[in-house]
Each structure stands twice: as structure tokens, then as C-alpha cells.
Amino acid sequence: MTSLQKFAALILTGIALATVLSVAMLRTNYATQFRNIPNAEPSRQHWLGADDLGRDRFARLAYGTAVSLSLAPIAAFISVILAACIGGVAGYLGGTWERIITAAVELVLCMPWLFLLIAVRAMLPLNISPLLSVIVTFSLLGSLGWAASARVVCASVSSLRNSEFILRARASGTPNWRLLLVHLLPNLKPVLGAQFLISVPVFILTEANLGILGLGVSEPLPSWGSLLTELESMHGFGSAPWKLVPLVLLVLVVISFQLIISSDEVSA
Amino acid sequence: MKRTALAVLVCLFALPFGLLAQTRNELRFYLHSEPRTFDPLLVTDESSDTIAYLTTGRLVHVNRATQALEPELATAWKVSRDGRVIMFKLRDRVFYSDGSRFDAQDVAATIKRMMDPNTHSPFADIFGAGTLTAKVVSPLEVKIISSVPVANFDRIFDQIAIVSSRSPLKERAALGPFFIADYKPGSFVYLKRNPNYWKKDDAGRQLPYLDGIRLEIQSNRDIEALHFLRGEIDLINSLDSEHYDQIAQRAPGSVHDAGPSLDSEQMWFNQVANAPIPPYKRTWFRSTNFRRAIAFAINKQDLARVAFGSYAQPAVGPISPANKFWFNRNLPPAKYDVAAALKLLRQDRFRLEGGTLRDADGNSVEFSIITNAGNKYRERMATMIQQDLSKLGIKVNVVTLDFPSLIERITEKFNYEAALLGNINVGLDPNEQMNMWLSSGESHQWNPREKSPETAWEAEIDRLMKAQSISTNPVHCKKYFDRVQEIVVQQEPFIYLVNRDALSAVSPSVIGAHPVVLRPETFWNIEHLRLSANAREK
Amino acid sequence: MRALIIRQLLAIAVTVILGGLLCAIFVRVAPGFDVDIQQLDSRLSAQTLEALRAKRQSSRNIFAFYGQYIRNAVHGDFGKSLVSDHSVRGLIAERLPATVRVAGGGLALAWLAAFSLAMWVMVLRSRAADIFAMSAASLFLALPAAVIGLACVVADAPPLLAIAAIVSARLFPYIRGVLTRTGNMPHVLAARARGTGELRILFLHVLPVAAQPLLAIIGISVAIALGADLPVEALCGIPGIGQLAWQAALGRDLPVIVTLTVLVTIITVTLNSACDVAAEAVRGQHA
């Protein structure tokens, strides 16, 4: 690991640790409404002030970070695995199979998947717990968000398929499964890594947009998505810059992810 | 030669600026959604209503400031004792924007078309089971006959726009101060001054003062507020509390709070007999004690203060105090009393066990409240109610849904437990809410389309509403509807939460604006509005 | 090559038809299809409400609807909007120019920006430049599309900049990855060892090899641009296709949603097929 990778990993670890510690040691519940101090400024009791319902912003940020940081990467992982399987098989098989699978991928890309999410949400019981609803939301995002990555994986596998080391391995009688897992997959790591890193913030942001449609996290559970919806009111940030903290945290996390991967490539 | 050429160049350069300096005599504001129709007889949405208000003429006019009824296209009228016949005497020498003449024939044709079942006009629905027919007595006299007595028969005609029966432009031929000159879907509607408008000011000058109105379509309220502050638009008709504060900080003279609006926010429980909810929950929701307990446990003062930034007031009943005539002033103020709530629940054999409320059979009391996603005020209220009811040991799940999903649940499938929505009241007359109060009504939201009233109090409301709808004595009508309000407050089929304030913003450049509570709050006197010299020069 | 083009055209046709049908099924199955927001108007009578419900009657049997839709579409008739009663074709024709300006312009700018930045990083071969570029991309990746769009409104900047920022943030890591990997290939290392200049290496040794994987992402970038266009248009009040799609989604406007999906599918699939044909042509040339 280069020093930059270490630094980025340190930041991520630090944020994760800080989140766990904050959640464990919080004196204030994220749902408690202090109604006499809505939109309060930061103070000793409320380090990041209070939101529009008087709820402690720091507590909500800590819980929201925990929710988004744990679920978005899982969703991204699901989507990358699906992309690797579908795109990998398509690119490896080539020919008609590649065309059929690629067409199916394009079909999925063009679909208004929003309606599928709405339909699934409507089938969920109304009294589902907020945590379960957010798990379902992120799982769905992961299951539907593989298409763009699959096409990229397919193109990469397609170009690797006829490379010398693959031809040599095939000529020496290596079975297909071994070709895929031992020879192709390691060479796909950078592509899959890039797709994973792109997907994590995309899923966090998609969850925020879904919140507007009622597919996000149920109250009172916070997530980065629900915290970021405050940004849609552009006024007031000059006088309340602490409202930007979730955004700053998100950017920090994303950049850290990117630095880890980018350092890998630059050092090679 | 050189000097002449230079002068010409300077003039050519200055000309566009000169033109710009004298052109703007048009008002600009936003519509929040695409207008669904330009046919005034089919208007149901706010944007279409705005355009209809600005371009059409009516027989009578409710003065939005005084709430008094005034002559408009009709100079005089007389309602028969039995409330079934109204005779209008029409104004002479009134012309549409295309030059065609207005007369009794147009009124008769409008009524005929409105009452045609194939038109499905919401204005015909106001008359319920009754039908209207119109008879042309003379070119300037028309008699309108109802098959059933109609309370406040004359006031209803403030809502019915008269459409030309002969103009090839049909509904586009305008009797109002403006006519539709241009329309780009998704973008804007441009209204131009009606050169044939009949009204004049006290000095005899033809109205309106404005040359035109540019209505751009913009659903984003943040952008609307931003553009108002930049001077790109001249008014915001219904402002929310956050933007009110934002604009008040930077342009204090521009904002107006006219006090409580006619609108209300309320929640209700699903009482439909065959709703797909657990039977024990249905038992809770159909219990008056349960509903009253919930009502007592909700801190409405907090809802008004926190959710709406104090630009709202706790609601007392179904009618806002802004509705001066119909509001029942004898209703008790909104009550917040958790102890009283628990007492009511104990009467129905609920008990608190370890912080959880349980019914007589041991079921823990838990239910969901659905509301429309994207409305931050309702989301806030639902979250606050969630916390309030936790003090009773009740677990509330807040579920926000997109509008079509929500409507399907509350009007078709009834697969919900409690809902939180609002009422936008355009008019003052409770007869417009008949479908909500009659137990057989489609909008009787807690239990629509009952074959017969399932409770004694609903039967009583049915009787009272029908009585007031056919009475021609305003004192009797008021008495009946006062009693309806008392029953609603006692039984809490709707738990009324708040009445939002009527907030608006008007640029100081607009002269003559006096924002009021009734819609349209800021431009109700559009023909008398004009722009200051500064605004014209921008 | 001709056989390939014919195959691609057939594939496009099948994909488009299937795509439209799938979309129609999604919309039909989604809750709230049978309702109209006007049903909440307490002034409306039972008859009027029944008429509102009946308006959607013809769309209830989705296969019958879709069959009729395809038959009419062949003649250029895409039906009428269930919400506004305007012809779908007219609605799209009116709004297309705004979207072409915003999404099309934004996409072009995104490619230019992402490509230029990736080439700059490649040529400089500097860690600092790479970190700076990745940080800039990460920043735009991390911001919600709505926030970027609103920031453009506040700053009075053209909305296509929002699309460019959103799309380029997603393009840049991939383009950078492709160029870097290609730059580490043996033939490039050999050229560098021979003392060939970085620019020459980029244009003669890296770009031709990187062309195929880069072409593969054109279609996706169009889908990303169109996806970003929807929230930007809807929130910033731009009267384009994105705003129309958003309103149609809220109103369960089946003819409009199906037509827009078919349109997006045609564009995406055609672009991807064109890239495949071009890639095949390039491969053929090298062979």
C-alpha cells in the first residue's frame, strides 16, 4: 500500500470508528424532538444544532452515516457481482449469446425501474420497521443497478477474451470455469473496483431521490439520503453552514474510496 | 458625413435599450403545474383555475376582500322564495375579446353545456341531484331554474364562467380582463389585455391597466422564491412558511400574512367495514373514544409552531375562522391533554403495560399513517404525531407514498389505517363539500359510498346537510351547519390539525395589490393592478 | 459487414418492442394506475368520478393496449396523454429541443471534459494531477443531481453544465482507468523506452487500443445523461422531455411513459449498436 492509500484507508477507518463510537456513546436519541429549539444553531448540547423538528443533528448524522455506509456498499457489491456474472458470461461467450445478453442489459438500462420500485414498495406491509424498509430499498437498488456496470464488464471481458494469456490457457486445456475465475477475474479487478466505487455514492444519492417518492427511509430513521434532502432548499447555507456537514462527510468518504483505487493504478 | 454616420451608429446602438426601457407593462408570476384545460367548465386544478379567473367573466362576483356579492356581467338578479328560480338582468354592450357580443343566449348555452352529463363539469356537480335549465327571456334577461331548491343560489354563479355560444374561438373568446395569446406546453402561458373588456375605472379609463400577464410554469418553490428576490417575477400567490421567512429577511415589505386561510390539514382513520385491515384495528378506529383520545394526545399548538414556523393556527373544526359566515364560533378551542386521552382509552378497556398501550384482547396498539411524499409540512406533522402518540404507548409508522399510490389506497382499495392530508377550500359554501359530509358521498373519506349511514351521527349529518342545502333562509342554513361542525368535533371522523396562514409575496413595484385570504389571494383585483414606473423600466 | 448491420437493426427492433411492452407492464402493475388526482376533489359527483375512471379503461388490458399502440405507432400516432389529452407526439415534439440543448449539450461537454482531463493526467503522469482530477470527479459524483442543478440555477449558469458535471464525474474514472491500463501495456512501455514523446504515445499507441472499450460506454453515457436530465429538468423547471417524463410518472400517463421509454431505448440501443459496428470495422481494419 502506498502512503496515499494508507491515508485514505485511515480516513475511512476513522469515519467508520467515529460513527460506531458516536452511535454507542450518544446521549441523545436521533428521534427525540426538542420542539423548543427547531433549527437551532450548534451548541454544547447539540454539536451540529437541531433540524426543523428540533432533533439533534449530530445524532442523526451518526445514525445516518451508519445506515448509509453499511448498506450502500452492500448494494454496490450486489450490483457489481451481478454485473460481473452477467457481463462476464456475455463477454466470454461472445457471438450470439453476447448479443442477446447485451440486448437484455440495454433493455434493463432503458426501463423506468422507478415503477418497479414503486410496485415493490406498495407490496410491502405499511407497518414494516424503518430499518427493514431501508434494507429492502438498498437491496432493490443493488439488484437493479447492475446494468450499466455489466456492459462495461462485458466490453472488458470481450477484449480480454482474445488476449495471448487467455488463448494460451485455453490451448493448454484449461476448463472454462477456471479460465473465468483464475485468469479473467483478476484482470477484471480494476474495472469491477471502479464500478464498485462509482456505485456506492450513486446508491446513496439514489436513495435520497427515492425518499422524495416515498421509497426512502421511513421516519424517524435517518440516512444520508434524508439528511441530504435539506440541501434542496438552497437558501440559508450562508447563515447555517453546519447543514453542509453530511455533504462534506459524503464527499470525504467518496474521495477516500477513489484514492485507494487510484493509488493502486498510479503505482503500477 | 463622419459625424452623421456616428450619430446613426449611436442611435442604432441605443435603440434596443430605449425600446426595453418602455416595454414592460406585463405582470409576471408562476403557475405551479401545467394547466390541464382552458375550458372553464372543466377546471379542477389550480393552474387552470388561475387562467380561467383572469380570462373569463361571471354573472356575479364575490369580492375577495369583503366576501360580499357584487354585480358583474349581471347588473341585477332576483332569487325566488323557494330558491329554485333566479332571474338575471344582464349588462348591455359587453363584448368578447374577438368582438362578438355577449347576451342571454351565451348564458343559456353555458348552463346547458355545463349540465350536460357528457361534459362532466365539476360545477354541475355542485348542484348534486338537481338540474338547471336556462330560459332566454330577452337578449339581456335570462331565467335559470333548478329542479330542487338551492341555498345561496346567487353566490354559486361566481364560479360559473360564461362561454360564448357563437364565437368560433369558443372558450378562448374572453369576457375577462385578459385573453390567452400564446401557450407553450411546459413553458408558459401568455395573456394579453382584452381590448373589449367592459369594465372602466372611476375616471372612466378602460381596464385593465396591465398590457399582459406572463405565466411561466415552475413547480419548484425554491426557484420561485429566488426569482422573486431577483425581481424576475412580481408575485407569489401562495407562499410557504420557509420561503416567507427567507423573503421577509431580504425584502420585508414584500411579504403578506393575511391570517388563517380557508385550508386545513387533517388526519383520519379508515372506518370502511370491509377494509383489508385486521378486525381489531377496525374496532379501534370505529370507536369514538379512541379517535377523541388520539385527537387530545396530538399537540396542535406544536404542529402549528414547529411544522409551519408559527404561520398556522391549531384547527378547531372543519371550517377555518377565515370563513367568517360559516365558522362556528361556539366550538371549544383545540385541546391537548394526554391524561384526558388516557382516560378515554381506559373507557374502551385499553391499558398501558410497560410503556405499550394494549387493547382489551392484549393487542399492542400500532398503526401506520400514510401521507404524500414530497410535502415536507405533512411529513413533519406525521413525524411529530408519531412522537406525541408515543406518550400514550402507541407505535406509529409514518409511510410517505407518491400521490397516485396514496389515492388508490384511500379511494379504491382502502388498504390503509390512517391518512394525513389537507383540504384546499376554494369557496366558502359548505355545499361544495357535500360529497365529503354525506355518508353516501365519494369523498366521505373515512368510509365512502355507504349504502346507508352506519352510525347515528352520520345519519344526523346527512339530515342536516340536506336540510341546509335546500333552505333559502341563511339563518337556518347556518344553524344546521353549525350543528354539523359540533358533531364532527365530538366524533372526530376527521381530526383537524391546523389551518395554515394565507401567505403571499408581492413586489413593491406592483401597485394596487391587497392580499387577502380568498383565492386568488394576490391578484383577485387584477384589473386594477399596475406596475410602477421602476418596474416598467426593467 | 452488411450482415452485421442487418442483424443489429433486427436486434434494435426486437429490443425496442420488448422494451415498450415491459415498460407498459411496469406502469400498469404499479399502484395508482387506475386513479386520477382529481378524485380527491370533493366537489365531483359519482358520475364524474366514474367518467375519470373510465378514461383509463382502454389501457387496463395491457396487451390489447400495447398491440393497438404498436399498430398506431407505425403510422406516427402515439396516442393521447391520459393527463392532458394532448397528442403524445405533439408533446414530445414541443419539448425535444429543450432536452437536446440541455442533455445533448451537457453530454458533449461531459465527454470533452472527462476525456481532456483523463488525457491531461495520462500525459503529465503526475500523482498530484491524478489526485486533483479524481477529487474533482469525486466531488461531482458525491453531489445529488438535484443539488448540482439547483446550484446552476442559483449561479444563473446554463443547466447543461449540471448534466456535464454529473456525466463527466461518472465518465472520468472509467476513461482514466482505460487509458491508464492501456498505457501500462507492453507496446506502450516499449515505445516509452524508445524515447517516444507522451503525446505521440497517447495518440498513436494508446487511443487506438483504448477505442473499443471507450466506444462501449457511449451508449451508457447517453443513458446516464438522460437519467440525470430528468431530475435537473423537473427541479429546474425546464420544459423538456425529462420534465414530461417526471409528470407522466406522477400521473401514471401510460402512453407518454411508453413512448418516452421506446424513444430512450431506440437512442441507447442504436448508439450501442453503432459503436459495436464501428468497433467491428476497426477490428476488421487492424486484421
PDB file of C-alpha atoms in Angstrom, chain B residues 33-36 42-45 120-123 125-126 159 183-187 217-220 222-223 226-227 230 232 402-408 410-413 421 423 425-426 432-436 442-443 445 449, chain C residues 30-53 55 82-86 91 94-95 98 101 150 152-156 234-240 243 247 249-252:
ATOM      1  CA  SER B  33     -48.204  22.994 -12.653  1.00  0.00           C
ATOM      2  CA  GLU B  34     -49.239  22.553 -16.261  1.00  0.00           C
ATOM      3  CA  PRO B  35     -52.789  23.792 -16.781  1.00  0.00           C
ATOM      4  CA  ARG B  36     -54.960  20.800 -17.561  1.00  0.00           C
ATOM      5  CA  LEU B  42     -63.859  21.658 -16.744  1.00  0.00           C
ATOM      6  CA  VAL B  43     -61.451  23.399 -14.387  1.00  0.00           C
ATOM      7  CA  THR B  44     -60.374  21.326 -11.369  1.00  0.00           C
ATOM      8  CA  ASP B  45     -56.718  22.253 -10.869  1.00  0.00           C
ATOM      9  CA  HIS B 120     -68.805  16.087 -16.577  1.00  0.00           C
ATOM     10  CA  SER B 121     -68.388  19.619 -15.357  1.00  0.00           C
ATOM     11  CA  PRO B 122     -67.447  19.828 -11.657  1.00  0.00           C
ATOM     12  CA  PHE B 123     -69.667  22.933 -11.451  1.00  0.00           C
ATOM     13  CA  ASP B 125     -71.765  18.529  -9.543  1.00  0.00           C
ATOM     14  CA  ILE B 126     -72.243  21.381  -7.057  1.00  0.00           C
ATOM     15  CA  GLN B 159     -67.776  30.174 -10.007  1.00  0.00           C
ATOM     16  CA  TYR B 183     -49.221  28.944 -24.870  1.00  0.00           C
ATOM     17  CA  LYS B 184     -46.183  26.710 -24.905  1.00  0.00           C
ATOM     18  CA  PRO B 185     -46.809  23.428 -23.039  1.00  0.00           C
ATOM     19  CA  GLY B 186     -44.456  23.018 -20.121  1.00  0.00           C
ATOM     20  CA  SER B 187     -43.159  26.540 -20.535  1.00  0.00           C
ATOM     21  CA  ILE B 217     -44.694  27.104 -15.362  1.00  0.00           C
ATOM     22  CA  GLN B 218     -42.401  26.408 -12.420  1.00  0.00           C
ATOM     23  CA  SER B 219     -43.158  23.782  -9.803  1.00  0.00           C
ATOM     24  CA  ASN B 220     -40.030  24.318  -7.739  1.00  0.00           C
ATOM     25  CA  ASP B 222     -37.193  27.372  -4.081  1.00  0.00           C
ATOM     26  CA  ILE B 223     -36.587  28.644  -7.564  1.00  0.00           C
ATOM     27  CA  LEU B 226     -35.172  33.005  -5.725  1.00  0.00           C
ATOM     28  CA  HIS B 227     -36.613  34.557  -8.859  1.00  0.00           C
ATOM     29  CA  ARG B 230     -34.173  38.762  -8.088  1.00  0.00           C
ATOM     30  CA  GLU B 232     -37.784  38.223 -12.231  1.00  0.00           C
ATOM     31  CA  ASP B 402     -46.407   9.106  -4.084  1.00  0.00           C
ATOM     32  CA  PHE B 403     -49.803  10.637  -4.797  1.00  0.00           C
ATOM     33  CA  PRO B 404     -51.305   8.014  -7.155  1.00  0.00           C
ATOM     34  CA  SER B 405     -50.409   5.191  -4.756  1.00  0.00           C
ATOM     35  CA  LEU B 406     -51.907   7.157  -1.895  1.00  0.00           C
ATOM     36  CA  ILE B 407     -55.103   7.991  -3.754  1.00  0.00           C
ATOM     37  CA  GLU B 408     -55.563   4.367  -4.757  1.00  0.00           C
ATOM     38  CA  ILE B 410     -57.748   5.798   0.242  1.00  0.00           C
ATOM     39  CA  THR B 411     -60.338   5.797  -2.553  1.00  0.00           C
ATOM     40  CA  GLU B 412     -60.248   2.369  -4.166  1.00  0.00           C
ATOM     41  CA  LYS B 413     -58.512  -0.355  -2.220  1.00  0.00           C
ATOM     42  CA  LEU B 421     -53.878  15.055   4.018  1.00  0.00           C
ATOM     43  CA  ASN B 423     -58.308  20.270   2.253  1.00  0.00           C
ATOM     44  CA  ASN B 425     -61.164  25.087   0.077  1.00  0.00           C
ATOM     45  CA  VAL B 426     -61.688  27.331  -2.896  1.00  0.00           C
ATOM     46  CA  GLU B 432     -69.230  22.364  -2.158  1.00  0.00           C
ATOM     47  CA  GLN B 433     -68.246  19.711   0.370  1.00  0.00           C
ATOM     48  CA  MET B 434     -71.500  17.745   0.122  1.00  0.00           C
ATOM     49  CA  ASN B 435     -69.716  14.664  -1.187  1.00  0.00           C
ATOM     50  CA  MET B 436     -67.496  14.737   1.859  1.00  0.00           C
ATOM     51  CA  GLU B 442     -67.466   9.612  -2.802  1.00  0.00           C
ATOM     52  CA  SER B 443     -65.299  11.915  -0.712  1.00  0.00           C
ATOM     53  CA  GLN B 445     -63.100   9.704   3.186  1.00  0.00           C
ATOM     54  CA  ARG B 449     -70.090   5.309  -0.508  1.00  0.00           C
TER      55      ARG B 449
ATOM     56  CA  ALA C  30     -47.552  -0.010 -10.406  1.00  0.00           C
ATOM     57  CA  PRO C  31     -50.103   1.049  -7.806  1.00  0.00           C
ATOM     58  CA  GLY C  32     -52.153   4.109  -8.583  1.00  0.00           C
ATOM     59  CA  PHE C  33     -52.592   3.412 -12.273  1.00  0.00           C
ATOM     60  CA  ASP C  34     -56.377   3.456 -12.170  1.00  0.00           C
ATOM     61  CA  VAL C  35     -56.712   6.706 -10.266  1.00  0.00           C
ATOM     62  CA  ASP C  36     -56.660  10.375 -11.064  1.00  0.00           C
ATOM     63  CA  ILE C  37     -55.638  13.101  -8.655  1.00  0.00           C
ATOM     64  CA  GLN C  38     -58.965  14.793  -9.348  1.00  0.00           C
ATOM     65  CA  GLN C  39     -60.658  12.019  -7.355  1.00  0.00           C
ATOM     66  CA  LEU C  40     -59.735  13.941  -4.217  1.00  0.00           C
ATOM     67  CA  ASP C  41     -61.853  16.907  -5.336  1.00  0.00           C
ATOM     68  CA  SER C  42     -64.869  16.749  -3.012  1.00  0.00           C
ATOM     69  CA  ARG C  43     -66.996  18.730  -5.475  1.00  0.00           C
ATOM     70  CA  LEU C  44     -67.072  15.929  -8.030  1.00  0.00           C
ATOM     71  CA  SER C  45     -70.113  13.665  -8.247  1.00  0.00           C
ATOM     72  CA  ALA C  46     -70.079   9.883  -8.553  1.00  0.00           C
ATOM     73  CA  GLN C  47     -70.812  10.159 -12.277  1.00  0.00           C
ATOM     74  CA  THR C  48     -67.892  12.493 -12.920  1.00  0.00           C
ATOM     75  CA  LEU C  49     -65.570  10.249 -10.939  1.00  0.00           C
ATOM     76  CA  GLU C  50     -66.796   7.257 -12.897  1.00  0.00           C
ATOM     77  CA  ALA C  51     -66.027   9.099 -16.109  1.00  0.00           C
ATOM     78  CA  LEU C  52     -62.500   9.802 -14.838  1.00  0.00           C
ATOM     79  CA  ARG C  53     -62.002   6.110 -14.118  1.00  0.00           C
ATOM     80  CA  LYS C  55     -60.834   7.311 -19.214  1.00  0.00           C
ATOM     81  CA  LEU C  82     -54.131  10.483 -20.167  1.00  0.00           C
ATOM     82  CA  VAL C  83     -53.372  13.575 -18.094  1.00  0.00           C
ATOM     83  CA  SER C  84     -53.519  16.476 -20.512  1.00  0.00           C
ATOM     84  CA  ASP C  85     -55.400  14.999 -23.503  1.00  0.00           C
ATOM     85  CA  HIS C  86     -52.755  16.429 -25.860  1.00  0.00           C
ATOM     86  CA  LEU C  91     -45.981  16.940 -26.519  1.00  0.00           C
ATOM     87  CA  GLU C  94     -42.570  20.603 -28.381  1.00  0.00           C
ATOM     88  CA  ARG C  95     -40.224  19.544 -25.606  1.00  0.00           C
ATOM     89  CA  ALA C  98     -35.078  21.863 -24.760  1.00  0.00           C
ATOM     90  CA  ARG C 101     -29.987  21.559 -25.708  1.00  0.00           C
ATOM     91  CA  LEU C 150     -30.166  23.974  -8.287  1.00  0.00           C
ATOM     92  CA  CYS C 152     -26.721  26.164 -11.598  1.00  0.00           C
ATOM     93  CA  VAL C 153     -29.998  27.994 -11.053  1.00  0.00           C
ATOM     94  CA  VAL C 154     -28.601  29.960  -8.114  1.00  0.00           C
ATOM     95  CA  ALA C 155     -25.473  30.808 -10.083  1.00  0.00           C
ATOM     96  CA  ASP C 156     -27.532  31.621 -13.173  1.00  0.00           C
ATOM     97  CA  ALA C 234     -38.006  18.518 -13.232  1.00  0.00           C
ATOM     98  CA  LEU C 235     -36.435  20.553 -10.434  1.00  0.00           C
ATOM     99  CA  CYS C 236     -35.248  23.486 -12.518  1.00  0.00           C
ATOM    100  CA  GLY C 237     -38.495  23.793 -14.425  1.00  0.00           C
ATOM    101  CA  ILE C 238     -37.006  23.202 -17.876  1.00  0.00           C
ATOM    102  CA  PRO C 239     -39.828  22.279 -20.266  1.00  0.00           C
ATOM    103  CA  GLY C 240     -38.077  19.282 -21.783  1.00  0.00           C
ATOM    104  CA  GLN C 243     -39.892  17.115 -17.033  1.00  0.00           C
ATOM    105  CA  GLN C 247     -45.023  14.469 -14.764  1.00  0.00           C
ATOM    106  CA  ALA C 249     -44.648   9.141 -13.960  1.00  0.00           C
ATOM    107  CA  LEU C 250     -46.561  11.018 -11.276  1.00  0.00           C
ATOM    108  CA  GLY C 251     -49.735  10.852 -13.309  1.00  0.00           C
ATOM    109  CA  ARG C 252     -49.258   7.229 -14.476  1.00  0.00           C
TER     110      ARG C 252
END
